[in-house]
């Protein structure tokens, strides 16, 4: 029958209500999509790339609530930048160096977003010394009163003041060759705008370039600088995105040899990305370094579903159908399977919103929006576009080559015939046995998976990045990293100097210093010990904590306010850690919690946690709690969606068991490559499940349809391979090649995500092609199969 006659005989009133509404009003649908694309494309131009320190922390965790409740009285224990100014020609006790440091300190002080009252350097009045002189206990600013520019007496006095300030190892390096400008940051700048971390980091780099020309070296660390470097790395992300689009386009064209259909699949997927990016500024969101990869994931999912629709239409055209009829038949066969798969993807993203970290919740919103857009662009718009353009005749005939050979009794394609062997008992048993061995080995290895960072410095960046080199330089010069965990000690008003309270603090501090990973500590109790030694001519025998309340009151009156607050109802115990590795944080936190449980009373409360390490410890706890709960929710949703689609618990097992194997092996892979479960990697674990089920849904939907019509499992699976299997393999390999290029990114967590995603794409593909038929042999019985879904 000619295609024109086939179109005349086609009943336009057939099909579901959704199909009729869409395909009987194709021009209107295309016009609406064009208008939406124009509007959201314009909105996308207003999208900003930024980050927020507050959004990276779990705001409702008890540690963070304690920190936020006392934030205004904690000096520099939140979001801050450290600028180490090094004198390569000698020590800091040099006229030219101190003059350069003063000018830099003044410029940093004036930067928008700096919490000026809490900023510290040798030149700020809040940097003070306390010591014992012939006149008794005295103190004052570290820079001596009447400081003369580079005078020998002033430099000698400065050196003495620094020695008595307790700032060696904090603001001043142990070797005396550098000092730190400590720069706490505000949530909003003086204009009330959220701090632009990218712009702030650029200003820091400008200062670095300016002052390094004056003979000093600058090392800059802190969240703002880290985010600035990540935002700079976004350019590389865009390059890799373009590479992935090019690879996907080339692979789809290699498969189809049809320019128009390849272009439309890529176009529909890119339209979904444009819609997603356009929606974000309308909802008040911005992209951040963690969610910058979401557009590629949306594009990848779109290419997978779009290729399935294109392949179905291409084969129907090859069978002699009119392009419109082919588009409608393909829509009927695959819409529900595609919708279920996209809903599973959306659930995988949406489950991330249960994690109490705002940056992950925003990633979940952005990704869920993108998947929602794909329902319109790839399940609806793409078939409509192809119903107008069709595909080339040569491509249509080529797509049916294997099917034609099979129908004419010729030998089956060797590769498809090989895969079909897994429907037999011998090969199915072997595949399942291998899968069980892999699952056992993978599980054994995955039990060693850690929560949090496993490396010093910033694991989001490469070990040899400028930022991590700066972190290493500060750690070497100051004897500890910038990782500080602070314990807040609450008392009644005016009772912070009580002996019983300080005695408990002294005990906690001594215990902390015995823990592996704690380099040093500081507290009001330690200051009392040091002052007592000073009052007794430096005799170390007096390094004791004496029960003398008058003495405690005297020392407290002259102590720096960073050790207690103005109301004398909050003290701070500082633990300076070697690094922020997961094991280090866990050891310190568990010890402090045990100490608090044993020593808390109505008069004194030990509370965790402030400081960069304290906040990261809280984040690790939230991630650990969310990790398994998130996977359970994702799998529960996928199981429910599969059951609604197939109405068979056997088919659900066939679809889900390969995904579970992939999850176990992905965690084992993380152990092998030294990755921890953290904010950057947690989303990938959930996404692997949501995206991975796509392949099984397409294979099973065709297999069950054929079995309902009386075909054997072997025949049904072979037909599924001919109809969707080739595209499953194409998309799995294509997407894996696209993301594996990320391993060359300067952003380490992007490289980690690329490796994990590539593994998941390939392994889910293998699971759909090998384990699905193997499991089907034991679980699916042709005579007992329910009707497979046929339409929307």
Tab-separated table of N, CA and C in Angstrom, residues 44 68 82 84 105 163 176 230 248 281 287 290 436 444 520-521 587 630 651 670 674 713:
chain	number	residue	atom	x	y	z
A	44	UNK	N	16.558	32.906	29.972
A	44	UNK	CA	17.825	32.225	30.258
A	44	UNK	C	19.012	33.183	30.204
A	68	UNK	N	24.183	29.082	64.413
A	68	UNK	CA	23.430	30.253	63.957
A	68	UNK	C	22.863	31.049	65.129
A	82	UNK	N	41.186	33.525	54.267
A	82	UNK	CA	42.500	33.762	54.870
A	82	UNK	C	43.473	34.147	53.767
A	84	UNK	N	47.336	34.814	53.353
A	84	UNK	CA	48.673	34.748	53.945
A	84	UNK	C	49.622	35.575	53.083
A	105	UNK	N	45.923	45.329	53.878
A	105	UNK	CA	44.889	45.184	54.894
A	105	UNK	C	43.822	46.258	54.741
A	163	UNK	N	54.971	37.770	70.253
A	163	UNK	CA	55.314	36.587	71.047
A	163	UNK	C	54.356	36.417	72.215
A	176	UNK	N	58.045	32.977	61.152
A	176	UNK	CA	58.083	34.436	61.143
A	176	UNK	C	58.222	35.061	59.769
A	230	UNK	N	35.937	27.647	41.239
A	230	UNK	CA	34.991	26.731	40.604
A	230	UNK	C	34.211	27.435	39.502
A	248	UNK	N	27.445	13.208	20.861
A	248	UNK	CA	26.112	12.611	20.759
A	248	UNK	C	25.549	12.773	19.350
A	281	UNK	N	15.649	31.512	36.488
A	281	UNK	CA	15.563	32.898	36.983
A	281	UNK	C	14.133	33.339	37.273
A	287	UNK	N	22.339	29.274	38.876
A	287	UNK	CA	23.178	28.075	38.781
A	287	UNK	C	24.367	28.236	39.721
A	290	UNK	N	27.648	23.306	41.716
A	290	UNK	CA	27.148	21.940	41.889
A	290	UNK	C	26.054	21.609	40.876
A	436	UNK	N	25.758	-12.217	40.633
A	436	UNK	CA	25.789	-12.449	42.079
A	436	UNK	C	27.204	-12.324	42.626
A	444	UNK	N	31.116	-6.091	49.421
A	444	UNK	CA	32.229	-6.174	50.377
A	444	UNK	C	33.116	-4.937	50.279
A	520	UNK	N	46.410	21.642	67.594
A	520	UNK	CA	46.533	22.542	68.741
A	520	UNK	C	45.130	22.978	69.154
A	521	UNK	N	45.074	23.760	70.245
A	521	UNK	CA	43.770	24.219	70.728
A	521	UNK	C	43.955	25.567	71.408
A	587	UNK	N	36.219	11.444	64.645
A	587	UNK	CA	36.889	11.209	65.929
A	587	UNK	C	36.653	12.362	66.892
A	630	UNK	N	17.730	8.123	51.019
A	630	UNK	CA	17.515	8.590	49.647
A	630	UNK	C	17.418	7.416	48.680
A	651	UNK	N	7.823	-8.580	36.544
A	651	UNK	CA	8.444	-7.616	35.627
A	651	UNK	C	9.172	-6.520	36.402
A	670	UNK	N	33.585	3.965	43.807
A	670	UNK	CA	33.951	5.149	44.586
A	670	UNK	C	35.057	4.823	45.581
A	674	UNK	N	38.889	6.453	45.565
A	674	UNK	CA	39.089	7.382	46.676
A	674	UNK	C	38.065	8.487	46.751
A	713	UNK	N	9.700	-16.057	24.759
A	713	UNK	CA	10.596	-15.049	25.325
A	713	UNK	C	11.724	-14.732	24.359
